[in-house]
CSV table of C-alpha atoms and ligand atoms in Angstrom, one decimal:
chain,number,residue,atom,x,y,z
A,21,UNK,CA,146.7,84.3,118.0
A,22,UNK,CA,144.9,87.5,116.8
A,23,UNK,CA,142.8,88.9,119.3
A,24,UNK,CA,143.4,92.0,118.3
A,25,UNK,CA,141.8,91.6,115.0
A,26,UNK,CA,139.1,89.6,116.3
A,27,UNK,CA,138.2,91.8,119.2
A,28,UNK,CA,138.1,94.5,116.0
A,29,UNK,CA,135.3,92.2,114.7
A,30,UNK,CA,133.5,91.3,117.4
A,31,UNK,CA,131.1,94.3,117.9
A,32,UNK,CA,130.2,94.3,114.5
A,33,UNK,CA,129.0,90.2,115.0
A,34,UNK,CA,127.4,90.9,118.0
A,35,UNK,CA,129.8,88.7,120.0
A,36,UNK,CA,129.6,90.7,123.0
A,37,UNK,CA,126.7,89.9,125.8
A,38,UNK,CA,126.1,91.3,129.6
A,39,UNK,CA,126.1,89.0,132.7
A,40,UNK,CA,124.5,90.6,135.8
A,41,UNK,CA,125.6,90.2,139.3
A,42,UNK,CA,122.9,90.8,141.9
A,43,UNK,CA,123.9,93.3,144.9
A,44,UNK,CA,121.6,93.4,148.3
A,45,UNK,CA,120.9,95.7,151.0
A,46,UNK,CA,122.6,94.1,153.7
A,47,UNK,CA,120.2,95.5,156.3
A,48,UNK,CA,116.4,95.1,154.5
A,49,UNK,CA,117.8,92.2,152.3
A,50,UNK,CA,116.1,94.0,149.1
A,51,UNK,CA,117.5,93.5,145.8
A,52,UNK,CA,119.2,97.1,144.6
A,53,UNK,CA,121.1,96.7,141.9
A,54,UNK,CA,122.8,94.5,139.6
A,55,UNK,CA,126.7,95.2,138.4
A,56,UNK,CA,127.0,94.7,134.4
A,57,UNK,CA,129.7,92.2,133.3
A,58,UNK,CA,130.9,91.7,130.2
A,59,UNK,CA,131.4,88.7,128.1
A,60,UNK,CA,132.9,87.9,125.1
A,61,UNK,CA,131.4,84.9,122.9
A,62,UNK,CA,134.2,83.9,120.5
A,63,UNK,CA,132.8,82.0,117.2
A,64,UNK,CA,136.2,79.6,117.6
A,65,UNK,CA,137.5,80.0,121.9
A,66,UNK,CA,134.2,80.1,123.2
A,67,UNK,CA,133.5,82.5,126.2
A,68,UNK,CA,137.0,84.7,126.8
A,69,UNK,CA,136.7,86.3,130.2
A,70,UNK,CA,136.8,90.3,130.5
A,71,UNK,CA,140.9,89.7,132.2
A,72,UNK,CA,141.8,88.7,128.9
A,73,UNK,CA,140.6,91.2,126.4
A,74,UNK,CA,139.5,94.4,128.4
A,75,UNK,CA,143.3,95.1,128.9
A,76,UNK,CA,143.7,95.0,124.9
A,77,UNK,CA,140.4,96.8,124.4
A,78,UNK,CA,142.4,99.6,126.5
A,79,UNK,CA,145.7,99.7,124.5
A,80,UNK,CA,143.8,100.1,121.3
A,81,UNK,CA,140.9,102.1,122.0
A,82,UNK,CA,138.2,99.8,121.2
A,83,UNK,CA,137.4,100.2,124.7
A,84,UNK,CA,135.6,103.5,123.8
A,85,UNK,CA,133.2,102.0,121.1
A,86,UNK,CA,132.6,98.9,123.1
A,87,UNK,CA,132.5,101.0,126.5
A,88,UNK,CA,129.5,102.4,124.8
A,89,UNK,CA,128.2,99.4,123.5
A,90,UNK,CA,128.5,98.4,126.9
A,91,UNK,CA,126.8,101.2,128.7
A,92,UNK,CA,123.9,101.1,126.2
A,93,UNK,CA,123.2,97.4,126.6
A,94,UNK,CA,122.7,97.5,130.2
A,95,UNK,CA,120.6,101.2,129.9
A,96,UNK,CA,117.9,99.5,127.9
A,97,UNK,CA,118.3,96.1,129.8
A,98,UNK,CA,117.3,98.2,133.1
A,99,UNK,CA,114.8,99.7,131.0
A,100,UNK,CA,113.3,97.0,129.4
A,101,UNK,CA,113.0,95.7,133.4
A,102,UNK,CA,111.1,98.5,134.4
A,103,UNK,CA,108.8,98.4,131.1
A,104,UNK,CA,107.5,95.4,132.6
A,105,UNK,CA,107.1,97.1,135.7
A,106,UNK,CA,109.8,95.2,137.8
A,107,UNK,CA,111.4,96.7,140.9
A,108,UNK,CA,113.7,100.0,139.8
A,109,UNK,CA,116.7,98.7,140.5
A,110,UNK,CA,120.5,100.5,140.0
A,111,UNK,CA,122.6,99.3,137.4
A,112,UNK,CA,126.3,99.3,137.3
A,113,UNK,CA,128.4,99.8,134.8
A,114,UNK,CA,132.3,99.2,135.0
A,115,UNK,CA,134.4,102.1,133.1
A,116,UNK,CA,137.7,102.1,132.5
A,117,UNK,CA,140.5,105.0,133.3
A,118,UNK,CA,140.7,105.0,129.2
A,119,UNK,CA,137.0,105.9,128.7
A,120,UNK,CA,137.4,108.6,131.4
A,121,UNK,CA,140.7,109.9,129.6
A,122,UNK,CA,139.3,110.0,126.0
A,123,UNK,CA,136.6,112.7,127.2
A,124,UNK,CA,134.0,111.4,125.4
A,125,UNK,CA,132.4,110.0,128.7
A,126,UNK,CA,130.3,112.5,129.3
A,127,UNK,CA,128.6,113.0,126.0
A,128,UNK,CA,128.3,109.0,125.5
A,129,UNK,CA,126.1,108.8,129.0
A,130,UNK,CA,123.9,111.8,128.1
A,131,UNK,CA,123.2,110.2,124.7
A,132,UNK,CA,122.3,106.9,126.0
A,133,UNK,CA,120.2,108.3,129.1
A,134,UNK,CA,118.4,110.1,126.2
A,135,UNK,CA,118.2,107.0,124.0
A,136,UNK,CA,116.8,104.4,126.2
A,137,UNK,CA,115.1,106.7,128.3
A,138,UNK,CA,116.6,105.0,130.9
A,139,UNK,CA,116.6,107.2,134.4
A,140,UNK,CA,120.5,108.7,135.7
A,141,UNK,CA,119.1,108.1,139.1
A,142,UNK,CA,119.5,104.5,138.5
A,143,UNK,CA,122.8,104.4,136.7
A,144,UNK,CA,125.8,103.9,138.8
A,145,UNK,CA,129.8,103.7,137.1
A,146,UNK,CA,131.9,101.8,138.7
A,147,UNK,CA,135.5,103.8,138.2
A,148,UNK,CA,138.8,102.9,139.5
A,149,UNK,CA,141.1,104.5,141.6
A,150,UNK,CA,143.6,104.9,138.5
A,151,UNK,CA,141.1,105.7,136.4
A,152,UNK,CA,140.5,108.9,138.6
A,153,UNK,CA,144.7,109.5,139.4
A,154,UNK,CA,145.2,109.8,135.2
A,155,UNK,CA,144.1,113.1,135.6
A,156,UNK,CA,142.7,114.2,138.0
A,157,UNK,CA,141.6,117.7,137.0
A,158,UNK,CA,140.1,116.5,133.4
A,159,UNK,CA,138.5,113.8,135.5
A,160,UNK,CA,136.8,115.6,138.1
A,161,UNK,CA,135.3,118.1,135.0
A,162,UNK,CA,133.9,115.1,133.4
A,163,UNK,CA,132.5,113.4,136.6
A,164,UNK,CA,131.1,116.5,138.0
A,165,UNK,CA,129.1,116.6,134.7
A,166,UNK,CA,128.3,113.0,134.7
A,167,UNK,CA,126.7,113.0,138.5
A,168,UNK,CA,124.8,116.4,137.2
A,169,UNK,CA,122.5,114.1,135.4
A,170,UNK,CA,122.1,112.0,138.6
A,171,UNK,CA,124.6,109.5,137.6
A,172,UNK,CA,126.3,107.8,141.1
A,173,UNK,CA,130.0,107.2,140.9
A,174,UNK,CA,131.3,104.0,142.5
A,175,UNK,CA,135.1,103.5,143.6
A,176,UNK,CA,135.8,99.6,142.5
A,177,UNK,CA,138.4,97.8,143.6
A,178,UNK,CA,139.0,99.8,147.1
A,179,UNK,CA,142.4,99.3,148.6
A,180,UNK,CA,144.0,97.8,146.3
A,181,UNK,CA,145.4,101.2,143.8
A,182,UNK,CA,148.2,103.3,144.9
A,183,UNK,CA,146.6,106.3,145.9
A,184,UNK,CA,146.1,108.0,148.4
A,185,UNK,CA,142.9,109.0,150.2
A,186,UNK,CA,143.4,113.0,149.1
A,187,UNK,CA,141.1,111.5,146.0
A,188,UNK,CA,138.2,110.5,147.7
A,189,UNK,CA,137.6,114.5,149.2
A,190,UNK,CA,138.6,115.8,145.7
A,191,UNK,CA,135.6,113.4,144.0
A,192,UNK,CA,132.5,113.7,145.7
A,193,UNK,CA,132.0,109.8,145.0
A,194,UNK,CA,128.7,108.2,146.0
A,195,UNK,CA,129.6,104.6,147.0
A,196,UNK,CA,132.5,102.9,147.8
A,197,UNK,CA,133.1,98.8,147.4
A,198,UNK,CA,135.3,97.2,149.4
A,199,UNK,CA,137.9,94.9,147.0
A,200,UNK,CA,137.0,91.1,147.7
A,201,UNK,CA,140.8,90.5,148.5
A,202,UNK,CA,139.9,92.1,152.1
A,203,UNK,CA,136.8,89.9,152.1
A,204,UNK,CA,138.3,86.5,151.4
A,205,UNK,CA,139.4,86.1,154.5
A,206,UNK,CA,137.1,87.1,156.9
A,207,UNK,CA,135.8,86.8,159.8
A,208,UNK,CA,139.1,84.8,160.8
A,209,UNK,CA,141.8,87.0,159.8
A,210,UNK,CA,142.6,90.0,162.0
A,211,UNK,CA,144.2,92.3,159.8
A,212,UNK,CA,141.3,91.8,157.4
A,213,UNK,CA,138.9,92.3,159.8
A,214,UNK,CA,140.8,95.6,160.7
A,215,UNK,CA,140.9,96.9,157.4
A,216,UNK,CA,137.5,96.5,156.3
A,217,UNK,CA,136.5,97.9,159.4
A,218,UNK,CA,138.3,100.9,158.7
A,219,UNK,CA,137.3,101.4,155.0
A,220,UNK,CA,133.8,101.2,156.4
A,221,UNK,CA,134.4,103.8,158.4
A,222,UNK,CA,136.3,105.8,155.8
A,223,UNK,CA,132.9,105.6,153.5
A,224,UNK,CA,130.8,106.9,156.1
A,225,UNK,CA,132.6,109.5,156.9
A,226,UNK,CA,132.4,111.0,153.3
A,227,UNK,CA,129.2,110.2,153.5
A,228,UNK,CA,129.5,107.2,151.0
A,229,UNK,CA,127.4,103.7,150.7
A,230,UNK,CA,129.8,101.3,150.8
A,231,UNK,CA,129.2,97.5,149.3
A,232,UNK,CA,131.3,94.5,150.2
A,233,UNK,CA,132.1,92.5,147.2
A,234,UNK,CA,133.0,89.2,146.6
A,235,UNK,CA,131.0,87.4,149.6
A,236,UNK,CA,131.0,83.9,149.7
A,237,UNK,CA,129.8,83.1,152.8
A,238,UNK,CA,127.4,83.2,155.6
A,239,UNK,CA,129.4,83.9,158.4
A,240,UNK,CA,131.3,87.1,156.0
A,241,UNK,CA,127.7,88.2,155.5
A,242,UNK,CA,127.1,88.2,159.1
A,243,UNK,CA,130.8,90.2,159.9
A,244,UNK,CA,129.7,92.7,157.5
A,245,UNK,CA,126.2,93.8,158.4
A,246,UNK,CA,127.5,94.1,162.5
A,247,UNK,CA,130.3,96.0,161.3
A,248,UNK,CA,127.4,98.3,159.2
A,249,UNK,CA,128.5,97.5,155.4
A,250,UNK,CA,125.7,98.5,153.5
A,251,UNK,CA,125.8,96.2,150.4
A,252,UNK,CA,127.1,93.2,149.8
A,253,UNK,CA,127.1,91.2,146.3
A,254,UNK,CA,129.3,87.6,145.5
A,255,UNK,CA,128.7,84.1,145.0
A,256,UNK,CA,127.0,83.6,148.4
A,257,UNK,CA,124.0,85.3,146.4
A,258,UNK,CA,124.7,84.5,142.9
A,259,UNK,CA,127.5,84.5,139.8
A,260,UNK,CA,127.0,86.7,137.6
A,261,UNK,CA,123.4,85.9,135.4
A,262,UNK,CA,122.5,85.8,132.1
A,263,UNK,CA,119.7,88.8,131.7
A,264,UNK,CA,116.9,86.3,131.1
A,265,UNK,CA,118.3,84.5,134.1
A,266,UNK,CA,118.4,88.1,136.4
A,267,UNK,CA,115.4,88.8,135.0
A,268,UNK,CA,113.8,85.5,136.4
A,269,UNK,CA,115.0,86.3,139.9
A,270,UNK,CA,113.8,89.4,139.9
A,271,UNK,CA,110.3,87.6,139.3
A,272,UNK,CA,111.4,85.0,142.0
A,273,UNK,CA,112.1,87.8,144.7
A,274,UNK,CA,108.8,89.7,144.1
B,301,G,O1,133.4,89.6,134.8
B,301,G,P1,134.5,89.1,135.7
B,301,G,O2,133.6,88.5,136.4
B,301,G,O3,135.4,88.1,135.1
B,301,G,O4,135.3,90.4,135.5
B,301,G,C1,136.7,90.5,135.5
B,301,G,C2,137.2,92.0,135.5
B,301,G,O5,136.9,92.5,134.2
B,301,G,C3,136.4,92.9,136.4
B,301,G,O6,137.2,93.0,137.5
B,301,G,C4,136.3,94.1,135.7
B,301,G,O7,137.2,95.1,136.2
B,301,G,C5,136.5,93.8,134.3
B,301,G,N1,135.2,94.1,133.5
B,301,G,C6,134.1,93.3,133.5
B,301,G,N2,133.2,93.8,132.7
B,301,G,C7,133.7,95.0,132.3
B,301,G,C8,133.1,96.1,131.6
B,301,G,O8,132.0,96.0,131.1
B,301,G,N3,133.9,97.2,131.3
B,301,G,C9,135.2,97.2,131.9
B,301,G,N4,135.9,98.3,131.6
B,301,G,N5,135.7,96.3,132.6
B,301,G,C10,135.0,95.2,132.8
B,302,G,O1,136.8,94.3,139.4
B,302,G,P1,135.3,94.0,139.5
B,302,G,O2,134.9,94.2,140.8
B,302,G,O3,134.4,94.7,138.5
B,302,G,O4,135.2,92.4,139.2
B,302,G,C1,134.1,91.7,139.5
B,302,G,C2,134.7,90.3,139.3
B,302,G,O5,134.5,89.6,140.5
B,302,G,C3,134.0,89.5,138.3
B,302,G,O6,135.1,88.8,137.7
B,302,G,C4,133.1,88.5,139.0
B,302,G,O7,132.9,87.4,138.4
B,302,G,C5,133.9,88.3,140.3
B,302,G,N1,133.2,87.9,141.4
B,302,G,C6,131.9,88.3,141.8
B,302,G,N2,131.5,87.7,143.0
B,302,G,C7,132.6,87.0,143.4
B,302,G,C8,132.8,86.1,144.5
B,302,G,O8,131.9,86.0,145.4
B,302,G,N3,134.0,85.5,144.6
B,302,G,C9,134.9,85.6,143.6
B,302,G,N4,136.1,85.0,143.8
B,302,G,N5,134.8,86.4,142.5
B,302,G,C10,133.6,87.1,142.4
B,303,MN,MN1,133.2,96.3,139.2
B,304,NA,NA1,135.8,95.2,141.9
């Protein structure tokens, strides 16, 4: 059991591909954006999900070459989109506290804006809150400079870090999504219903969109848009897609 070595290998084979998950304005319906996933194609496994070798790509480092594989992948597959003259749509790109550590962040974004001419406007990184608790002063310099080129920061995972909600002033983040553990259960379960009432309200009040993720069902749909979520993405719209298969829906929905 090498991963390691293999995981070393992989971006030279061209092992790695993008899945897209579609995410919907809860109020119009529209298509806006599609989150980036990665996945690993393993000549001998098969497909090894993101769990199992993202946390290695962080303890070696190869998280920062393939963070930029990653984020130039899905630049010129939203370009290559809009080349064909489909709906501009945001993608989003998962980064992880590493990337943001290593510095390199904010040189890597400008050179792929600039290399696939793909617009910052419709770029969105989805960060966690560890990723901005590491430290916190480096990474407010470096996502300062990343929104400057009209980058939007997204706060993944919400809730579920240790935190505290000093972080959300300090960052001037742009979206906020709701971790699908507070989803799961709703509408039936109180607390949850509570809780994502409240986080709503905390995202408006900094002036944040905020996108419910992982919804699976009508009647969560439904809770979300009276309670005013803004977004919502999850199986109840689709897994996430192959790009040929996004692209197709895109087709569909126009
Ligand atoms: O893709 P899945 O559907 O299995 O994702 C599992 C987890 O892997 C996600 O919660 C996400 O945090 C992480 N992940 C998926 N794609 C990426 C990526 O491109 N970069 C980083 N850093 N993490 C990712
Ligand atoms: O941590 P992050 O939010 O980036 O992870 C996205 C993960 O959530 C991916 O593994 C994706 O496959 C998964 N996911 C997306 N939609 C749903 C859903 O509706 N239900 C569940 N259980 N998982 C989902
Ligand atoms: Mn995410
Ligand atoms: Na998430």
């Amino acid at each position: 059991l090498d991963l390691e070595n293999d995981l070393r290998r992989a971006l030279a084979r061209h092992e790695f591909t993008l899945a897209y998950q579609p995410q919907f304005d809860l109020a119009t319906g529209h298509l806006i954006g599609a989150e980036a996933l990665v996945r690993w194609h393993h000549p001998e496994r098969g497909i090894i999900p993101p769990d199992q070798f993202i946390p290695i790509a962080e303890e070696t480092g190869l998280i920062v070459p393939l963070g930029a594989w990653i984020l130039r992948q899905a630049c010129a597959t939203g370009q290559a989109w809009r080349d064909e003259g489909l709906a501009d749509i945001t993608i989003a790109v998962n980064i992880s506290a590493h990337q943001v550590r290593r510095g390199q962040l904010e040189l890597t974004v400008r050179q792929v804006l600039n290399e696939t001419a793909f617009s910052g406007h419709l770029l969105e990184l989805e960060v966690t809150e560890s990723a901005l608790m590491a430290n916190q002063a480096a990474a407010a310099t470096t996502l300062k400079a990343i929104q400057a080129m009209g980058v939007r920061l997204a706060i993944d995972d919400f809730g579920t870090g240790y935190s505290s909600l000093g972080y959300l002033k300090r960052f001037a983040l742009d979206k906020l999504k709701i971790d699908r553990s507070f989803i799961n259960d709703l509408p039936d379960d109180n607390d949850d219903a509570h809780l994502t009432r409240a986080i709503i309200g905390i995202g408006h009040t900094l002036d944040m969109l905020v996108i419910a993720e992982g919804v699976e069902t009508e009647a969560q749909e439904r809770f979300l848009t009276e309670l005013g979520c803004d977004q919502a993405q999850g199986y109840l719209y689709a897994r996430p897609l192959p790009a040929a298969d996004f692209r197709q829906m895109q087709i569909d929905l126009k």
